[in-house]
Amino acid sequence: MAWSRYQLGLAALMLLTGSINTLAAKWADNFSAAGCGGTEEHSFQHPFLQAVGMFLGEFSCLAVFYLLLCRDRRRPEPSMAPSQPFSPLLFLPPALCDMTGTSIMYVALNMTSASSFQMLRGSVIIFTGLLSVAFLGRKLELSQWLGILVTIVGLVVVGLADLHSSHDQKHKLSEVITGDLLIIMAQVIVSIQMVLEEKFVYKHDVHPLRAVGTEGFFGFIILALLLVPMYYIPAGSFSGNPRRVLEDALDAFCQIGRQPLIALALLGNISSIAFFNFAGISVTKEISATTRMVLDSLRTVVIWAVSLALGWELFHGLQILGFAILLMGAALYNGLHRPVLARLARSGADGSEAEREGLLHAENAAINSER
């Protein structure tokens, strides 16, 4: 069935905003500007402030939800089903996981390339599958276990590509290895978030936009408050700001004032998060969850292509191989192979039927000729 213009628009919006999300964050990281107090020009490395911005984008989904709810209630026959009564504090544990995982990933993005960052996020399949077996009592199919194994192989290939390319980039080998490990570590936390959401939140039938917005609210408030103690916590060489503290929000705002393009990059990150969540939920509703998964994988290609075009990284064939293997693992885990096999089986059956009919016609023709 052909997609409508609305469905094509949603798919394009999800692909575009999902790509902008990572690219805008990396763009901000690539800027250099002087900080407060006449400090020398230095890189914009403020992962925790960027994470606050991301949660602000998620928080805005709550406003979108209430706008849609008000519009729906004005209709003669409302289509949005009311959710069961629930405590908003249910979203606090997943929000804490989201806050921790996102902060770690933004730290890692300063240490590795945007394309590797996006590819390695595919490791969430491994930990989500294992945790769902351990804590949700789910039984994985053979294809899902195979998908996990294929994903592990893909991660090894992407890691090797990063080790090979580290000599050609501004990042040191130790930074690349640390960044890659941090991304994988963050996926463990993200998978815990997913398991918590499935076990405690989804049974209340909460609208996805409301769920994302509520988690964004908690993440935004808590992490914004944590910026205050982070301003005084020493981090040594791990920190990228002149004061060598965990996060220097004042230095970030001074850099933004001296280089306005950083503000544009942060705004792109915040707004893309909101539109990406809305488009992703709409794609699942209007098309299918499988399409959403395919589009989410395709944005890795877009991020990689844009990074190459802008000269942020160099071409390495191992990355293509690693991405292809990761894509295969995700397809197996999410069951994308089933419709392909079913279509092949149908075409095979149709071919056999056509062959039988051909043989029958040939026999009839032979019998008629004998007559």
Coordinates of C-alpha atoms in Angstrom, one line a residue:
M1 CA 0.0 0.0 0.0
A2 CA 1.4 3.4 -1.0
W3 CA 2.0 6.0 1.7
S4 CA -0.1 9.2 1.8
R5 CA 1.6 12.6 1.7
Y6 CA 1.0 12.9 5.4
Q7 CA 2.7 9.6 6.1
L8 CA 5.6 10.6 3.9
G9 CA 5.9 13.9 5.7
L10 CA 6.0 12.2 9.1
A11 CA 8.7 9.8 7.9
A12 CA 10.8 12.6 6.5
L13 CA 10.3 14.6 9.7
M14 CA 11.5 11.8 11.9
L15 CA 14.5 11.1 9.7
L16 CA 15.4 14.8 9.5
T17 CA 15.0 15.7 13.1
G18 CA 16.6 12.5 14.3
S19 CA 19.7 13.3 12.3
I20 CA 19.7 17.0 13.3
N21 CA 19.6 15.9 17.0
T22 CA 23.1 14.2 16.9
L23 CA 24.6 16.5 14.3
A24 CA 23.6 19.7 16.2
A25 CA 25.1 18.4 19.4
K26 CA 28.4 17.5 17.6
W27 CA 28.4 20.8 15.8
A28 CA 28.2 22.6 19.2
D29 CA 31.1 20.4 20.4
N30 CA 33.3 21.5 17.4
F31 CA 33.1 25.2 18.3
S32 CA 35.8 27.1 20.2
A33 CA 35.3 30.4 22.0
A34 CA 36.7 32.4 24.9
G35 CA 35.1 31.9 28.2
C36 CA 34.4 34.1 31.3
G37 CA 37.0 36.2 32.9
G38 CA 39.1 36.6 29.7
T39 CA 40.1 32.9 29.5
E40 CA 41.7 31.7 26.4
E41 CA 39.7 30.3 23.5
H42 CA 38.8 26.6 24.2
S43 CA 36.4 24.0 22.9
F44 CA 32.7 24.0 23.9
Q45 CA 32.7 20.9 26.1
H46 CA 29.6 21.2 28.3
P47 CA 27.8 17.8 28.1
F48 CA 25.7 18.2 31.2
L49 CA 24.3 21.6 30.0
Q50 CA 23.6 20.0 26.6
A51 CA 21.7 17.2 28.5
V52 CA 19.6 19.9 30.3
G53 CA 18.7 21.3 26.8
M54 CA 17.7 17.8 25.6
F55 CA 15.4 17.4 28.6
L56 CA 13.9 20.8 27.8
G57 CA 13.1 19.4 24.4
E58 CA 11.5 16.3 25.9
F59 CA 9.6 18.5 28.4
S60 CA 8.0 20.5 25.5
C61 CA 6.3 17.2 24.4
L62 CA 4.1 17.7 27.4
A63 CA 2.8 21.0 26.0
V64 CA 2.2 19.3 22.6
F65 CA 0.2 16.5 24.4
Y66 CA -2.1 19.0 26.1
L67 CA -2.6 20.9 22.9
L68 CA -3.6 17.7 21.1
L69 CA -5.8 16.8 24.1
C70 CA -7.6 20.2 24.0
R71 CA -8.2 19.9 20.2
D72 CA -9.4 16.3 20.6
R73 CA -11.9 17.2 23.3
R74 CA -13.5 19.8 21.0
R75 CA -14.4 17.1 18.5
P76 CA -17.9 15.6 18.6
E77 CA -16.3 12.1 19.1
P78 CA -12.9 12.3 20.9
S79 CA -10.4 9.7 19.7
M80 CA -7.8 10.0 22.5
A81 CA -8.7 7.5 25.2
P82 CA -8.3 8.7 28.8
S83 CA -5.4 7.0 30.7
Q84 CA -5.9 5.2 33.9
P85 CA -5.2 7.2 37.1
F86 CA -1.4 7.1 37.9
S87 CA 1.1 8.9 40.0
P88 CA 3.6 11.1 38.0
L89 CA 6.3 9.9 40.4
L90 CA 6.1 6.6 38.4
F91 CA 8.2 8.4 35.8
L92 CA 10.9 9.4 38.3
P93 CA 13.0 6.2 38.1
P94 CA 13.0 6.0 34.3
A95 CA 13.8 9.8 34.2
L96 CA 16.8 9.3 36.5
C97 CA 18.0 6.5 34.2
D98 CA 17.4 8.8 31.1
M99 CA 19.2 11.6 32.8
T100 CA 22.3 9.5 33.7
G101 CA 22.4 7.7 30.3
T102 CA 22.0 10.9 28.3
S103 CA 24.7 12.8 30.3
I104 CA 27.2 10.0 29.8
M105 CA 26.4 9.9 26.0
Y106 CA 27.0 13.6 25.7
V107 CA 30.3 13.2 27.5
A108 CA 31.2 10.4 25.1
L109 CA 30.2 12.5 22.0
N110 CA 33.1 14.8 22.9
M111 CA 35.5 11.9 22.5
T112 CA 34.4 10.1 19.4
S113 CA 32.8 10.7 16.0
A114 CA 29.0 11.4 15.5
S115 CA 28.6 8.4 13.2
S116 CA 30.3 5.9 15.7
F117 CA 28.2 7.5 18.5
Q118 CA 25.0 6.7 16.6
M119 CA 26.1 3.2 15.5
L120 CA 27.2 2.2 19.0
R121 CA 23.8 3.2 20.4
G122 CA 22.6 0.1 18.6
S123 CA 24.1 -2.0 21.5
V124 CA 20.9 -1.2 23.5
I125 CA 19.4 -4.2 21.8
I126 CA 21.8 -6.5 23.7
F127 CA 21.1 -5.2 27.2
T128 CA 17.3 -4.7 26.7
G129 CA 17.0 -8.3 25.5
L130 CA 19.0 -9.7 28.4
L131 CA 17.2 -7.5 31.0
S132 CA 13.8 -8.4 29.7
V133 CA 14.6 -12.0 30.1
A134 CA 15.9 -11.5 33.7
F135 CA 13.3 -9.1 35.0
L136 CA 10.2 -9.3 32.8
G137 CA 10.2 -13.1 32.4
R138 CA 10.2 -12.7 28.6
K139 CA 11.3 -15.6 26.4
L140 CA 13.3 -14.5 23.4
E141 CA 13.0 -16.3 20.1
L142 CA 15.9 -17.8 18.3
S143 CA 16.0 -15.0 15.8
Q144 CA 16.3 -12.5 18.7
W145 CA 19.2 -14.3 20.2
L146 CA 20.8 -14.4 16.8
G147 CA 20.1 -10.7 16.4
I148 CA 21.9 -10.1 19.7
L149 CA 25.0 -12.1 18.6
V150 CA 25.1 -10.3 15.2
T151 CA 24.9 -7.0 17.0
I152 CA 27.9 -7.9 19.2
V153 CA 29.9 -8.7 16.1
G154 CA 28.8 -5.3 14.6
L155 CA 30.0 -3.5 17.7
V156 CA 33.4 -5.2 17.5
V157 CA 33.7 -4.1 13.8
V158 CA 32.7 -0.5 14.6
G159 CA 35.2 -0.4 17.5
L160 CA 38.0 -1.6 15.2
A161 CA 37.0 1.1 12.7
D162 CA 37.3 3.7 15.5
L163 CA 40.7 2.4 16.5
H164 CA 41.9 2.5 12.9
S165 CA 40.6 6.1 12.4
S166 CA 41.7 7.6 15.7
H167 CA 45.1 8.4 14.2
D168 CA 43.5 10.6 11.6
Q169 CA 41.3 12.6 13.9
K170 CA 41.7 15.2 16.6
H171 CA 40.8 12.7 19.3
K172 CA 43.5 10.6 21.0
L173 CA 43.3 6.8 20.9
S174 CA 42.6 6.7 24.7
E175 CA 39.8 9.3 24.2
V176 CA 38.2 7.2 21.4
I177 CA 38.3 4.0 23.5
T178 CA 36.9 5.8 26.5
G179 CA 34.2 7.4 24.5
D180 CA 33.1 4.2 22.9
L181 CA 33.0 2.4 26.2
L182 CA 31.0 5.2 27.8
I183 CA 28.4 5.0 24.9
I184 CA 28.0 1.2 25.5
M185 CA 27.8 1.8 29.3
A186 CA 25.1 4.4 28.7
Q187 CA 23.1 1.8 26.7
V188 CA 23.0 -0.4 29.8
I189 CA 21.3 2.4 31.7
V190 CA 19.0 3.1 28.8
S191 CA 17.9 -0.5 28.7
I192 CA 17.2 -0.4 32.4
Q193 CA 15.0 2.7 31.7
M194 CA 13.1 0.7 29.0
V195 CA 12.5 -2.3 31.3
L196 CA 11.3 0.1 34.1
E197 CA 8.9 1.8 31.7
E198 CA 7.5 -1.5 30.5
K199 CA 7.1 -3.0 34.0
F200 CA 5.6 0.0 35.8
V201 CA 4.5 2.7 33.3
Y202 CA 3.0 1.1 30.2
K203 CA 0.3 -0.8 32.1
H204 CA -1.4 2.6 32.9
D205 CA -1.9 3.2 29.2
V206 CA -0.2 6.6 29.3
H207 CA 0.0 8.5 26.0
P208 CA 3.6 8.3 24.7
L209 CA 3.9 12.1 24.4
R210 CA 2.8 12.5 28.0
A211 CA 5.3 9.9 29.1
V212 CA 8.2 11.5 27.2
G213 CA 7.1 15.0 28.5
T214 CA 6.8 13.9 32.1
E215 CA 10.2 12.2 32.1
G216 CA 11.6 15.4 30.4
F217 CA 10.1 17.5 33.2
F218 CA 11.9 15.4 35.9
G219 CA 15.1 15.2 34.0
F220 CA 15.2 19.0 33.3
I221 CA 14.5 20.0 36.9
I222 CA 16.9 17.6 38.6
L223 CA 19.8 18.1 36.2
A224 CA 19.4 21.9 36.1
L225 CA 19.6 21.8 39.9
L226 CA 22.7 19.5 39.8
L227 CA 24.5 22.1 37.7
V228 CA 25.0 24.1 40.9
P229 CA 27.1 21.5 42.8
M230 CA 28.8 20.4 39.5
Y231 CA 30.2 24.0 39.3
Y232 CA 32.3 23.2 42.4
I233 CA 33.2 19.5 41.9
P234 CA 36.7 19.1 40.5
A235 CA 37.1 16.7 37.6
G236 CA 40.7 17.1 36.6
S237 CA 41.7 16.1 33.1
F238 CA 38.2 14.6 32.6
S239 CA 36.8 18.1 32.3
G240 CA 37.0 20.2 29.2
N241 CA 36.5 23.7 30.8
P242 CA 39.3 26.0 32.1
R243 CA 38.3 25.6 35.8
R244 CA 38.6 21.8 35.5
V245 CA 35.3 21.2 37.3
L246 CA 32.5 18.7 36.3
E247 CA 30.4 21.4 34.6
D248 CA 30.9 25.1 34.3
A249 CA 27.5 26.5 33.1
L250 CA 28.7 30.1 33.4
D251 CA 31.7 29.4 31.1
A252 CA 29.2 27.8 28.6
F253 CA 27.0 30.9 28.6
C254 CA 30.1 33.2 28.1
Q255 CA 31.1 31.1 25.2
I256 CA 27.6 31.2 23.7
G257 CA 27.7 35.0 24.1
R258 CA 31.0 35.2 22.2
Q259 CA 30.0 32.6 19.5
P260 CA 26.2 32.9 18.7
L261 CA 26.4 29.9 16.4
I262 CA 26.7 27.7 19.5
A263 CA 23.3 28.9 20.6
L264 CA 21.9 28.0 17.1
A265 CA 23.4 24.5 17.5
L266 CA 21.8 24.1 21.0
L267 CA 18.5 25.4 19.7
G268 CA 18.6 22.8 16.9
N269 CA 19.3 20.1 19.4
I270 CA 16.4 21.1 21.7
S271 CA 13.8 21.6 19.0
S272 CA 14.8 18.5 17.1
I273 CA 14.3 16.3 20.2
A274 CA 10.7 17.6 20.5
F275 CA 9.8 17.1 16.8
F276 CA 11.7 13.7 16.7
N277 CA 9.6 12.3 19.6
F278 CA 6.4 13.6 18.1
A279 CA 7.2 12.2 14.6
G280 CA 8.4 8.9 16.0
I281 CA 5.2 8.3 17.9
S282 CA 3.1 9.4 14.9
V283 CA 5.0 7.1 12.5
T284 CA 4.3 4.1 14.9
K285 CA 0.6 5.1 15.0
E286 CA 0.1 6.0 11.3
I287 CA 2.4 3.5 9.6
S288 CA 4.1 0.8 11.8
A289 CA 6.7 0.3 14.5
T290 CA 8.8 -1.6 12.0
T291 CA 8.9 1.6 9.8
R292 CA 10.0 3.6 12.8
M293 CA 12.9 1.2 13.5
V294 CA 14.0 1.3 9.8
L295 CA 13.9 5.1 9.8
D296 CA 15.9 5.2 13.1
S297 CA 18.5 3.1 11.4
L298 CA 18.6 5.2 8.3
R299 CA 19.4 8.3 10.3
T300 CA 22.7 6.7 11.1
V301 CA 23.5 6.8 7.3
V302 CA 22.4 10.5 7.2
I303 CA 24.7 11.4 10.1
W304 CA 27.6 9.5 8.7
A305 CA 27.2 11.1 5.2
V306 CA 26.9 14.6 6.6
S307 CA 29.9 14.1 8.9
L308 CA 31.9 13.0 5.9
A309 CA 30.7 15.9 3.8
L310 CA 31.6 18.4 6.5
G311 CA 35.0 16.9 7.0
W312 CA 34.3 15.9 10.6
E313 CA 35.6 12.4 10.0
L314 CA 37.4 10.4 7.3
F315 CA 35.9 7.5 5.2
H316 CA 36.6 4.0 6.5
G317 CA 35.2 0.9 4.9
L318 CA 35.0 -0.9 8.3
Q319 CA 32.4 1.6 9.4
I320 CA 30.1 0.6 6.5
L321 CA 30.6 -3.1 7.3
G322 CA 30.0 -2.5 11.0
F323 CA 26.8 -0.5 10.3
A324 CA 25.5 -3.2 7.9
I325 CA 26.1 -5.9 10.5
L326 CA 24.4 -3.8 13.2
L327 CA 21.5 -3.2 10.9
M328 CA 21.2 -6.9 10.3
G329 CA 21.2 -7.6 14.0
A330 CA 18.5 -5.0 14.7
A331 CA 16.4 -6.4 11.8
L332 CA 16.7 -10.0 13.2
Y333 CA 15.9 -8.8 16.8
N334 CA 12.8 -6.8 15.7
G335 CA 11.5 -9.5 13.4
L336 CA 12.0 -7.7 10.1
H337 CA 13.1 -10.9 8.4
R338 CA 9.6 -12.5 8.9
P339 CA 7.7 -10.5 6.2
V340 CA 10.6 -11.0 3.8
L341 CA 10.6 -14.8 4.4
A342 CA 6.8 -14.8 4.1
R343 CA 6.9 -13.0 0.8
L344 CA 9.6 -15.4 -0.5
A345 CA 7.5 -18.3 0.5
R346 CA 4.4 -16.8 -1.2
S347 CA 6.3 -16.1 -4.4
G348 CA 7.8 -19.7 -4.2
A349 CA 4.3 -21.1 -3.8
D350 CA 2.9 -19.0 -6.6
G351 CA 5.8 -20.1 -8.8
S352 CA 5.1 -23.7 -8.0
E353 CA 1.4 -23.2 -8.7
A354 CA 2.2 -21.6 -12.1
E355 CA 4.6 -24.4 -12.9
R356 CA 1.9 -27.0 -12.1
E357 CA -0.6 -25.1 -14.2
G358 CA 1.9 -25.0 -17.1
L359 CA 2.4 -28.7 -16.9
L360 CA -1.3 -29.3 -16.9
H361 CA -1.7 -27.1 -20.0
A362 CA 1.1 -29.0 -21.6
E363 CA -0.5 -32.3 -20.9
N364 CA -3.9 -31.2 -22.2
A365 CA -2.2 -29.9 -25.3
A366 CA -0.4 -33.2 -25.8
I367 CA -3.6 -35.2 -25.3
N368 CA -5.5 -32.9 -27.7
S369 CA -2.8 -33.3 -30.3
E370 CA -3.0 -37.1 -30.0
R371 CA -6.7 -36.9 -30.7

